[in-house]
Amino acid sequence: MNFDGYARQYDEGLRRGIRLSGEDAEFFARGRLAAARAHFARIGIRPGRILEFGCGIGNHVGILREFWPGSDITGLDISEESLAVARERWRGDGIRFLTPEAFRAGAAAPVDWVFCAGVMHHIPPADRDDALDLVRDLLAERGVLTVFENNPFNPGARLVMRRIPFDRGAVMVNPYRLRSKLRALGFEEVSCRFLFVFPRPLAFLRGLEPRLEPLPLGAQYGVFARRKGANASRSRRG
């Protein structure tokens, strides 16, 4: 999927799909990053070097800065036009937007956290192992990976994807297979949590959602993992 043609209309396309939930894009972005923040609190880490893999036009950057002030934030994307929009929106010390090739050519230091939201379903299934290999190589020893995706077991998530122009035809990612794949690729402490169970008309029930995180009910899910030591041998792909 080439997002250059969607970069300037990305937010409008996204709104077209998610308005069925009664919420906007920031609600979901903030919810994903709140789940990541809770995960870091559980494991006792504050990421100083953050990399968003597939940053698009930079919709998560403001919340990343709010939740982790002072952190270095790098957005990677293969869409030059999306990166151009992101650079227009966000300027300042500690923020940069690059292609993966430019990032690697710059011999940048490994990062503490790779954050990936709504990206894997745009990568052809045959290429996903290579993408996860790259992500692992970007992480420092014991660095954290979080992957957020739409839940293929949730009918509402499937309907939303059919309504978003750039999501039509995308192959959704099975959370349990992704969890197994990360373990096979040498990640550890791998866990999965499901998010966004109740739409806005049922918002009064959202206090129950933390208890429902282990169940495949939410519209999205997050898989959390940690890279093993830098010298650990790579596991055989499963």
mmCIF file of N, CA, C and O in Angstrom, residues 91-187:
data_model
loop_
_atom_site.group_PDB
_atom_site.id
_atom_site.type_symbol
_atom_site.label_atom_id
_atom_site.label_comp_id
_atom_site.label_asym_id
_atom_site.label_seq_id
_atom_site.Cartn_x
_atom_site.Cartn_y
_atom_site.Cartn_z
ATOM 1 N N ARG A 91 7.357 20.226 14.824
ATOM 2 C CA ARG A 91 8.728 20.711 14.761
ATOM 3 C C ARG A 91 9.267 20.821 16.179
ATOM 4 O O ARG A 91 8.512 20.947 17.136
ATOM 5 N N GLY A 92 10.563 20.779 16.322
ATOM 6 C CA GLY A 92 11.158 20.972 17.634
ATOM 7 C C GLY A 92 12.223 19.946 17.933
ATOM 8 O O GLY A 92 12.379 18.944 17.228
ATOM 9 N N ASP A 93 12.955 20.231 18.979
ATOM 10 C CA ASP A 93 14.030 19.330 19.391
ATOM 11 C C ASP A 93 13.454 17.985 19.809
ATOM 12 O O ASP A 93 12.393 17.909 20.436
ATOM 13 N N GLY A 94 14.173 16.936 19.451
ATOM 14 C CA GLY A 94 13.776 15.603 19.877
ATOM 15 C C GLY A 94 12.716 14.953 19.035
ATOM 16 O O GLY A 94 12.215 13.888 19.394
ATOM 17 N N ILE A 95 12.328 15.570 17.901
ATOM 18 C CA ILE A 95 11.331 14.973 16.999
ATOM 19 C C ILE A 95 11.912 14.953 15.588
ATOM 20 O O ILE A 95 12.416 15.969 15.109
ATOM 21 N N ARG A 96 11.844 13.810 14.950
ATOM 22 C CA ARG A 96 12.284 13.714 13.559
ATOM 23 C C ARG A 96 11.470 12.648 12.848
ATOM 24 O O ARG A 96 10.952 11.718 13.473
ATOM 25 N N PHE A 97 11.374 12.794 11.535
ATOM 26 C CA PHE A 97 10.608 11.870 10.706
ATOM 27 C C PHE A 97 11.489 11.420 9.544
ATOM 28 O O PHE A 97 12.012 12.268 8.798
ATOM 29 N N LEU A 98 11.651 10.127 9.389
ATOM 30 C CA LEU A 98 12.593 9.572 8.419
ATOM 31 C C LEU A 98 12.011 8.344 7.746
ATOM 32 O O LEU A 98 11.120 7.675 8.283
ATOM 33 N N THR A 99 12.562 8.024 6.588
ATOM 34 C CA THR A 99 12.315 6.709 6.002
ATOM 35 C C THR A 99 13.181 5.683 6.740
ATOM 36 O O THR A 99 14.196 6.040 7.351
ATOM 37 N N PRO A 100 12.813 4.406 6.697
ATOM 38 C CA PRO A 100 13.667 3.397 7.341
ATOM 39 C C PRO A 100 15.093 3.407 6.800
ATOM 40 O O PRO A 100 16.063 3.228 7.552
ATOM 41 N N GLU A 101 15.234 3.642 5.492
ATOM 42 C CA GLU A 101 16.564 3.660 4.890
ATOM 43 C C GLU A 101 17.407 4.802 5.452
ATOM 44 O O GLU A 101 18.590 4.629 5.768
ATOM 45 N N ALA A 102 16.810 5.982 5.593
ATOM 46 C CA ALA A 102 17.544 7.123 6.136
ATOM 47 C C ALA A 102 17.911 6.902 7.593
ATOM 48 O O ALA A 102 18.997 7.289 8.038
ATOM 49 N N PHE A 103 17.029 6.271 8.330
ATOM 50 C CA PHE A 103 17.314 6.006 9.739
ATOM 51 C C PHE A 103 18.509 5.068 9.882
ATOM 52 O O PHE A 103 19.426 5.326 10.662
ATOM 53 N N ARG A 104 18.517 4.003 9.101
ATOM 54 C CA ARG A 104 19.624 3.045 9.198
ATOM 55 C C ARG A 104 20.916 3.647 8.660
ATOM 56 O O ARG A 104 21.997 3.394 9.196
ATOM 57 N N ALA A 105 20.815 4.463 7.609
ATOM 58 C CA ALA A 105 22.018 5.087 7.055
ATOM 59 C C ALA A 105 22.655 6.056 8.040
ATOM 60 O O ALA A 105 23.872 6.279 8.004
ATOM 61 N N GLY A 106 21.846 6.616 8.932
ATOM 62 C CA GLY A 106 22.369 7.551 9.908
ATOM 63 C C GLY A 106 23.013 6.903 11.108
ATOM 64 O O GLY A 106 23.465 7.596 12.023
ATOM 65 N N ALA A 107 23.076 5.576 11.112
ATOM 66 C CA ALA A 107 23.707 4.821 12.213
ATOM 67 C C ALA A 107 23.146 5.265 13.564
ATOM 68 O O ALA A 107 23.881 5.479 14.524
ATOM 69 N N ALA A 108 21.826 5.413 13.619
ATOM 70 C CA ALA A 108 21.181 5.853 14.857
ATOM 71 C C ALA A 108 21.293 4.789 15.940
ATOM 72 O O ALA A 108 21.348 3.590 15.658
ATOM 73 N N ALA A 109 21.320 5.219 17.171
ATOM 74 C CA ALA A 109 21.403 4.294 18.296
ATOM 75 C C ALA A 109 20.110 3.495 18.401
ATOM 76 O O ALA A 109 19.026 3.996 18.053
ATOM 77 N N PRO A 110 20.191 2.263 18.862
ATOM 78 C CA PRO A 110 18.971 1.481 19.076
ATOM 79 C C PRO A 110 18.034 2.200 20.044
ATOM 80 O O PRO A 110 18.462 2.993 20.883
ATOM 81 N N VAL A 111 16.745 1.911 19.930
ATOM 82 C CA VAL A 111 15.742 2.629 20.706
ATOM 83 C C VAL A 111 15.223 1.766 21.852
ATOM 84 O O VAL A 111 15.352 0.542 21.850
ATOM 85 N N ASP A 112 14.607 2.443 22.836
ATOM 86 C CA ASP A 112 14.050 1.749 23.992
ATOM 87 C C ASP A 112 12.692 1.130 23.698
ATOM 88 O O ASP A 112 12.295 0.155 24.339
ATOM 89 N N TRP A 113 11.985 1.746 22.760
ATOM 90 C CA TRP A 113 10.607 1.320 22.498
ATOM 91 C C TRP A 113 10.278 1.524 21.029
ATOM 92 O O TRP A 113 10.479 2.610 20.484
ATOM 93 N N VAL A 114 9.757 0.493 20.394
ATOM 94 C CA VAL A 114 9.172 0.603 19.061
ATOM 95 C C VAL A 114 7.664 0.459 19.214
ATOM 96 O O VAL A 114 7.161 -0.539 19.744
ATOM 97 N N PHE A 115 6.964 1.471 18.735
ATOM 98 C CA PHE A 115 5.505 1.553 18.800
ATOM 99 C C PHE A 115 4.968 1.430 17.380
ATOM 100 O O PHE A 115 5.426 2.134 16.474
ATOM 101 N N CYS A 116 4.016 0.539 17.179
ATOM 102 C CA CYS A 116 3.502 0.255 15.836
ATOM 103 C C CYS A 116 1.988 0.122 15.939
ATOM 104 O O CYS A 116 1.489 -0.787 16.618
ATOM 105 N N ALA A 117 1.244 0.994 15.281
ATOM 106 C CA ALA A 117 -0.221 0.984 15.387
ATOM 107 C C ALA A 117 -0.863 0.994 14.007
ATOM 108 O O ALA A 117 -0.656 1.925 13.222
ATOM 109 N N GLY A 118 -1.639 -0.037 13.719
ATOM 110 C CA GLY A 118 -2.380 -0.087 12.465
ATOM 111 C C GLY A 118 -1.513 -0.172 11.234
ATOM 112 O O GLY A 118 -1.903 0.301 10.164
ATOM 113 N N VAL A 119 -0.348 -0.801 11.366
ATOM 114 C CA VAL A 119 0.607 -0.878 10.259
ATOM 115 C C VAL A 119 0.694 -2.289 9.682
ATOM 116 O O VAL A 119 0.725 -2.472 8.466
ATOM 117 N N MET A 120 0.707 -3.287 10.557
ATOM 118 C CA MET A 120 0.980 -4.651 10.108
ATOM 119 C C MET A 120 -0.042 -5.158 9.097
ATOM 120 O O MET A 120 0.301 -5.918 8.196
ATOM 121 N N HIS A 121 -1.303 -4.723 9.217
ATOM 122 C CA HIS A 121 -2.297 -5.238 8.264
ATOM 123 C C HIS A 121 -2.099 -4.660 6.860
ATOM 124 O O HIS A 121 -2.690 -5.166 5.904
ATOM 125 N N HIS A 122 -1.274 -3.624 6.728
ATOM 126 C CA HIS A 122 -0.954 -3.095 5.403
ATOM 127 C C HIS A 122 0.273 -3.775 4.793
ATOM 128 O O HIS A 122 0.591 -3.524 3.629
ATOM 129 N N ILE A 123 0.958 -4.577 5.564
ATOM 130 C CA ILE A 123 2.124 -5.298 5.066
ATOM 131 C C ILE A 123 1.669 -6.665 4.573
ATOM 132 O O ILE A 123 0.996 -7.389 5.317
ATOM 133 N N PRO A 124 1.976 -7.060 3.330
ATOM 134 C CA PRO A 124 1.563 -8.380 2.855
ATOM 135 C C PRO A 124 2.023 -9.471 3.812
ATOM 136 O O PRO A 124 3.136 -9.406 4.349
ATOM 137 N N PRO A 125 1.178 -10.470 4.078
ATOM 138 C CA PRO A 125 1.550 -11.518 5.033
ATOM 139 C C PRO A 125 2.920 -12.134 4.765
ATOM 140 O O PRO A 125 3.653 -12.441 5.710
ATOM 141 N N ALA A 126 3.279 -12.287 3.498
ATOM 142 C CA ALA A 126 4.576 -12.904 3.175
ATOM 143 C C ALA A 126 5.754 -12.032 3.593
ATOM 144 O O ALA A 126 6.878 -12.528 3.720
ATOM 145 N N ASP A 127 5.508 -10.732 3.810
ATOM 146 C CA ASP A 127 6.589 -9.805 4.160
ATOM 147 C C ASP A 127 6.628 -9.455 5.643
ATOM 148 O O ASP A 127 7.504 -8.700 6.077
ATOM 149 N N ARG A 128 5.711 -9.971 6.416
ATOM 150 C CA ARG A 128 5.612 -9.553 7.817
ATOM 151 C C ARG A 128 6.789 -10.032 8.666
ATOM 152 O O ARG A 128 7.219 -9.337 9.579
ATOM 153 N N ASP A 129 7.301 -11.213 8.368
ATOM 154 C CA ASP A 129 8.467 -11.679 9.117
ATOM 155 C C ASP A 129 9.644 -10.723 8.940
ATOM 156 O O ASP A 129 10.359 -10.398 9.903
ATOM 157 N N ASP A 130 9.840 -10.260 7.701
ATOM 158 C CA ASP A 130 10.949 -9.330 7.451
ATOM 159 C C ASP A 130 10.725 -8.021 8.197
ATOM 160 O O ASP A 130 11.682 -7.425 8.729
ATOM 161 N N ALA A 131 9.472 -7.551 8.249
ATOM 162 C CA ALA A 131 9.182 -6.313 8.976
ATOM 163 C C ALA A 131 9.472 -6.481 10.464
ATOM 164 O O ALA A 131 10.047 -5.591 11.102
ATOM 165 N N LEU A 132 9.094 -7.621 11.020
ATOM 166 C CA LEU A 132 9.347 -7.864 12.439
ATOM 167 C C LEU A 132 10.833 -8.043 12.714
ATOM 168 O O LEU A 132 11.329 -7.634 13.770
ATOM 169 N N ASP A 133 11.554 -8.636 11.760
ATOM 170 C CA ASP A 133 13.017 -8.709 11.890
ATOM 171 C C ASP A 133 13.616 -7.310 11.984
ATOM 172 O O ASP A 133 14.498 -7.038 12.807
ATOM 173 N N LEU A 134 13.151 -6.412 11.107
ATOM 174 C CA LEU A 134 13.660 -5.041 11.107
ATOM 175 C C LEU A 134 13.341 -4.355 12.430
ATOM 176 O O LEU A 134 14.205 -3.697 13.020
ATOM 177 N N VAL A 135 12.113 -4.510 12.895
ATOM 178 C CA VAL A 135 11.720 -3.896 14.155
ATOM 179 C C VAL A 135 12.613 -4.385 15.291
ATOM 180 O O VAL A 135 13.081 -3.592 16.129
ATOM 181 N N ARG A 136 12.859 -5.684 15.333
ATOM 182 C CA ARG A 136 13.713 -6.232 16.393
ATOM 183 C C ARG A 136 15.105 -5.623 16.339
ATOM 184 O O ARG A 136 15.695 -5.278 17.371
ATOM 185 N N ASP A 137 15.622 -5.446 15.129
ATOM 186 C CA ASP A 137 16.974 -4.906 14.989
ATOM 187 C C ASP A 137 17.058 -3.431 15.381
ATOM 188 O O ASP A 137 18.150 -2.924 15.665
ATOM 189 N N LEU A 138 15.932 -2.733 15.396
ATOM 190 C CA LEU A 138 15.913 -1.332 15.803
ATOM 191 C C LEU A 138 15.930 -1.167 17.315
ATOM 192 O O LEU A 138 16.238 -0.088 17.832
ATOM 193 N N LEU A 139 15.585 -2.242 18.026
ATOM 194 C CA LEU A 139 15.456 -2.170 19.474
ATOM 195 C C LEU A 139 16.788 -2.393 20.182
ATOM 196 O O LEU A 139 17.591 -3.234 19.782
ATOM 197 N N ALA A 140 16.971 -1.671 21.280
ATOM 198 C CA ALA A 140 18.106 -1.922 22.162
ATOM 199 C C ALA A 140 17.875 -3.228 22.919
ATOM 200 O O ALA A 140 16.757 -3.770 22.954
ATOM 201 N N GLU A 141 18.922 -3.724 23.519
ATOM 202 C CA GLU A 141 18.801 -4.891 24.385
ATOM 203 C C GLU A 141 17.733 -4.635 25.446
ATOM 204 O O GLU A 141 17.723 -3.582 26.088
ATOM 205 N N ARG A 142 16.795 -5.565 25.559
ATOM 206 C CA ARG A 142 15.680 -5.489 26.497
ATOM 207 C C ARG A 142 14.697 -4.382 26.148
ATOM 208 O O ARG A 142 13.857 -3.991 26.960
ATOM 209 N N GLY A 143 14.783 -3.882 24.904
ATOM 210 C CA GLY A 143 13.827 -2.882 24.457
ATOM 211 C C GLY A 143 12.438 -3.475 24.296
ATOM 212 O O GLY A 143 12.254 -4.684 24.152
ATOM 213 N N VAL A 144 11.426 -2.608 24.303
ATOM 214 C CA VAL A 144 10.023 -3.017 24.286
ATOM 215 C C VAL A 144 9.402 -2.754 22.920
ATOM 216 O O VAL A 144 9.634 -1.710 22.300
ATOM 217 N N LEU A 145 8.612 -3.706 22.454
ATOM 218 C CA LEU A 145 7.820 -3.568 21.233
ATOM 219 C C LEU A 145 6.348 -3.618 21.602
ATOM 220 O O LEU A 145 5.922 -4.486 22.373
ATOM 221 N N THR A 146 5.561 -2.684 21.071
ATOM 222 C CA THR A 146 4.111 -2.776 21.180
ATOM 223 C C THR A 146 3.515 -2.689 19.784
ATOM 224 O O THR A 146 3.858 -1.786 19.011
ATOM 225 N N VAL A 147 2.645 -3.614 19.476
ATOM 226 C CA VAL A 147 1.968 -3.661 18.176
ATOM 227 C C VAL A 147 0.467 -3.595 18.430
ATOM 228 O O VAL A 147 -0.103 -4.473 19.100
ATOM 229 N N PHE A 148 -0.180 -2.555 17.907
ATOM 230 C CA PHE A 148 -1.629 -2.420 18.012
ATOM 231 C C PHE A 148 -2.248 -2.673 16.642
ATOM 232 O O PHE A 148 -1.777 -2.145 15.627
ATOM 233 N N GLU A 149 -3.312 -3.472 16.644
ATOM 234 C CA GLU A 149 -3.994 -3.807 15.407
ATOM 235 C C GLU A 149 -5.494 -3.911 15.650
ATOM 236 O O GLU A 149 -5.953 -4.044 16.794
ATOM 237 N N ASN A 150 -6.255 -3.876 14.569
ATOM 238 C CA ASN A 150 -7.689 -4.119 14.649
ATOM 239 C C ASN A 150 -7.934 -5.604 14.900
ATOM 240 O O ASN A 150 -7.236 -6.460 14.354
ATOM 241 N N ASN A 151 -8.930 -5.877 15.712
ATOM 242 C CA ASN A 151 -9.212 -7.242 16.130
ATOM 243 C C ASN A 151 -10.029 -7.980 15.069
ATOM 244 O O ASN A 151 -11.183 -7.625 14.821
ATOM 245 N N PRO A 152 -9.473 -9.020 14.431
ATOM 246 C CA PRO A 152 -10.214 -9.721 13.387
ATOM 247 C C PRO A 152 -11.424 -10.489 13.903
ATOM 248 O O PRO A 152 -12.280 -10.897 13.107
ATOM 249 N N PHE A 153 -11.527 -10.684 15.212
ATOM 250 C CA PHE A 153 -12.662 -11.394 15.796
ATOM 251 C C PHE A 153 -13.815 -10.459 16.147
ATOM 252 O O PHE A 153 -14.858 -10.915 16.626
ATOM 253 N N ASN A 154 -13.625 -9.169 15.914
ATOM 254 C CA ASN A 154 -14.642 -8.184 16.251
ATOM 255 C C ASN A 154 -15.349 -7.718 14.978
ATOM 256 O O ASN A 154 -14.727 -7.101 14.110
ATOM 257 N N PRO A 155 -16.656 -8.003 14.823
ATOM 258 C CA PRO A 155 -17.363 -7.610 13.586
ATOM 259 C C PRO A 155 -17.335 -6.108 13.340
ATOM 260 O O PRO A 155 -17.268 -5.663 12.186
ATOM 261 N N GLY A 156 -17.390 -5.319 14.408
ATOM 262 C CA GLY A 156 -17.347 -3.872 14.234
ATOM 263 C C GLY A 156 -16.040 -3.404 13.638
ATOM 264 O O GLY A 156 -16.020 -2.502 12.791
ATOM 265 N N ALA A 157 -14.928 -4.013 14.055
ATOM 266 C CA ALA A 157 -13.626 -3.640 13.504
ATOM 267 C C ALA A 157 -13.561 -3.969 12.017
ATOM 268 O O ALA A 157 -13.011 -3.204 11.214
ATOM 269 N N ARG A 158 -14.127 -5.093 11.631
ATOM 270 C CA ARG A 158 -14.152 -5.460 10.206
ATOM 271 C C ARG A 158 -14.991 -4.469 9.402
ATOM 272 O O ARG A 158 -14.614 -4.071 8.289
ATOM 273 N N LEU A 159 -16.122 -4.055 9.961
ATOM 274 C CA LEU A 159 -16.980 -3.091 9.269
ATOM 275 C C LEU A 159 -16.270 -1.757 9.099
ATOM 276 O O LEU A 159 -16.316 -1.145 8.020
ATOM 277 N N VAL A 160 -15.600 -1.308 10.140
ATOM 278 C CA VAL A 160 -14.871 -0.040 10.069
ATOM 279 C C VAL A 160 -13.818 -0.094 8.969
ATOM 280 O O VAL A 160 -13.674 0.859 8.180
ATOM 281 N N MET A 161 -13.078 -1.186 8.889
ATOM 282 C CA MET A 161 -12.038 -1.288 7.864
ATOM 283 C C MET A 161 -12.618 -1.259 6.459
ATOM 284 O O MET A 161 -11.998 -0.707 5.542
ATOM 285 N N ARG A 162 -13.786 -1.817 6.279
ATOM 286 C CA ARG A 162 -14.410 -1.785 4.938
ATOM 287 C C ARG A 162 -14.819 -0.368 4.552
ATOM 288 O O ARG A 162 -14.945 -0.057 3.364
ATOM 289 N N ARG A 163 -15.033 0.502 5.539
ATOM 290 C CA ARG A 163 -15.462 1.878 5.268
ATOM 291 C C ARG A 163 -14.303 2.847 5.056
ATOM 292 O O ARG A 163 -14.522 3.973 4.612
ATOM 293 N N ILE A 164 -13.085 2.436 5.397
ATOM 294 C CA ILE A 164 -11.920 3.298 5.261
ATOM 295 C C ILE A 164 -11.230 3.004 3.932
ATOM 296 O O ILE A 164 -10.836 1.862 3.684
ATOM 297 N N PRO A 165 -11.085 3.974 3.049
ATOM 298 C CA PRO A 165 -10.566 3.694 1.703
ATOM 299 C C PRO A 165 -9.237 2.958 1.685
ATOM 300 O O PRO A 165 -9.042 2.028 0.906
ATOM 301 N N PHE A 166 -8.295 3.351 2.542
ATOM 302 C CA PHE A 166 -6.971 2.744 2.497
ATOM 303 C C PHE A 166 -6.881 1.441 3.288
ATOM 304 O O PHE A 166 -5.831 0.808 3.321
ATOM 305 N N ASP A 167 -7.978 1.026 3.938
ATOM 306 C CA ASP A 167 -7.991 -0.250 4.654
ATOM 307 C C ASP A 167 -8.716 -1.347 3.887
ATOM 308 O O ASP A 167 -8.640 -2.516 4.265
ATOM 309 N N ARG A 168 -9.425 -0.981 2.841
ATOM 310 C CA ARG A 168 -10.152 -1.995 2.083
ATOM 311 C C ARG A 168 -9.173 -2.974 1.447
ATOM 312 O O ARG A 168 -8.222 -2.581 0.787
ATOM 313 N N GLY A 169 -9.432 -4.249 1.659
ATOM 314 C CA GLY A 169 -8.559 -5.273 1.094
ATOM 315 C C GLY A 169 -7.375 -5.620 1.959
ATOM 316 O O GLY A 169 -6.634 -6.555 1.647
ATOM 317 N N ALA A 170 -7.148 -4.867 3.047
ATOM 318 C CA ALA A 170 -6.037 -5.195 3.941
ATOM 319 C C ALA A 170 -6.319 -6.505 4.665
ATOM 320 O O ALA A 170 -7.471 -6.830 4.965
ATOM 321 N N VAL A 171 -5.273 -7.269 4.939
ATOM 322 C CA VAL A 171 -5.399 -8.566 5.605
ATOM 323 C C VAL A 171 -5.162 -8.365 7.098
ATOM 324 O O VAL A 171 -4.052 -8.020 7.518
ATOM 325 N N MET A 172 -6.188 -8.594 7.884
ATOM 326 C CA MET A 172 -6.089 -8.390 9.325
ATOM 327 C C MET A 172 -5.124 -9.404 9.947
ATOM 328 O O MET A 172 -4.874 -10.467 9.386
ATOM 329 N N VAL A 173 -4.598 -9.048 11.110
ATOM 330 C CA VAL A 173 -3.547 -9.822 11.764
ATOM 331 C C VAL A 173 -4.136 -10.556 12.973
ATOM 332 O O VAL A 173 -4.697 -9.924 13.873
ATOM 333 N N ASN A 174 -4.012 -11.870 12.959
ATOM 334 C CA ASN A 174 -4.500 -12.671 14.078
ATOM 335 C C ASN A 174 -3.619 -12.422 15.303
ATOM 336 O O ASN A 174 -2.404 -12.621 15.245
ATOM 337 N N PRO A 175 -4.188 -11.973 16.419
ATOM 338 C CA PRO A 175 -3.353 -11.618 17.573
ATOM 339 C C PRO A 175 -2.590 -12.800 18.153
ATOM 340 O O PRO A 175 -1.458 -12.640 18.625
ATOM 341 N N TYR A 176 -3.191 -13.969 18.123
ATOM 342 C CA TYR A 176 -2.527 -15.131 18.718
ATOM 343 C C TYR A 176 -1.378 -15.619 17.844
ATOM 344 O O TYR A 176 -0.341 -16.048 18.345
ATOM 345 N N ARG A 177 -1.538 -15.513 16.536
ATOM 346 C CA ARG A 177 -0.432 -15.860 15.640
ATOM 347 C C ARG A 177 0.699 -14.852 15.755
ATOM 348 O O ARG A 177 1.871 -15.218 15.708
ATOM 349 N N LEU A 178 0.334 -13.583 15.900
ATOM 350 C CA LEU A 178 1.371 -12.563 16.077
ATOM 351 C C LEU A 178 2.137 -12.809 17.371
ATOM 352 O O LEU A 178 3.377 -12.726 17.392
ATOM 353 N N ARG A 179 1.442 -13.131 18.424
ATOM 354 C CA ARG A 179 2.095 -13.415 19.694
ATOM 355 C C ARG A 179 3.057 -14.596 19.560
ATOM 356 O O ARG A 179 4.203 -14.534 20.020
ATOM 357 N N SER A 180 2.618 -15.650 18.886
ATOM 358 C CA SER A 180 3.486 -16.820 18.681
ATOM 359 C C SER A 180 4.679 -16.475 17.796
ATOM 360 O O SER A 180 5.798 -16.943 18.034
ATOM 361 N N LYS A 181 4.432 -15.652 16.780
ATOM 362 C CA LYS A 181 5.516 -15.269 15.872
ATOM 363 C C LYS A 181 6.595 -14.486 16.611
ATOM 364 O O LYS A 181 7.794 -14.711 16.407
ATOM 365 N N LEU A 182 6.192 -13.577 17.462
ATOM 366 C CA LEU A 182 7.179 -12.791 18.207
ATOM 367 C C LEU A 182 8.014 -13.681 19.124
ATOM 368 O O LEU A 182 9.226 -13.502 19.253
ATOM 369 N N ARG A 183 7.392 -14.659 19.729
ATOM 370 C CA ARG A 183 8.155 -15.590 20.558
ATOM 371 C C ARG A 183 9.149 -16.381 19.714
ATOM 372 O O ARG A 183 10.301 -16.590 20.115
ATOM 373 N N ALA A 184 8.707 -16.788 18.522
ATOM 374 C CA ALA A 184 9.596 -17.540 17.642
ATOM 375 C C ALA A 184 10.761 -16.692 17.145
ATOM 376 O O ALA A 184 11.842 -17.230 16.855
ATOM 377 N N LEU A 185 10.566 -15.385 17.071
ATOM 378 C CA LEU A 185 11.613 -14.487 16.608
ATOM 379 C C LEU A 185 12.544 -14.026 17.726
ATOM 380 O O LEU A 185 13.415 -13.189 17.506
ATOM 381 N N GLY A 186 12.351 -14.576 18.915
ATOM 382 C CA GLY A 186 13.283 -14.286 19.992
ATOM 383 C C GLY A 186 12.821 -13.237 20.977
ATOM 384 O O GLY A 186 13.608 -12.797 21.818
ATOM 385 N N PHE A 187 11.557 -12.801 20.894
ATOM 386 C CA PHE A 187 11.029 -11.882 21.895
ATOM 387 C C PHE A 187 10.581 -12.668 23.118
ATOM 388 O O PHE A 187 10.247 -13.844 23.040
#
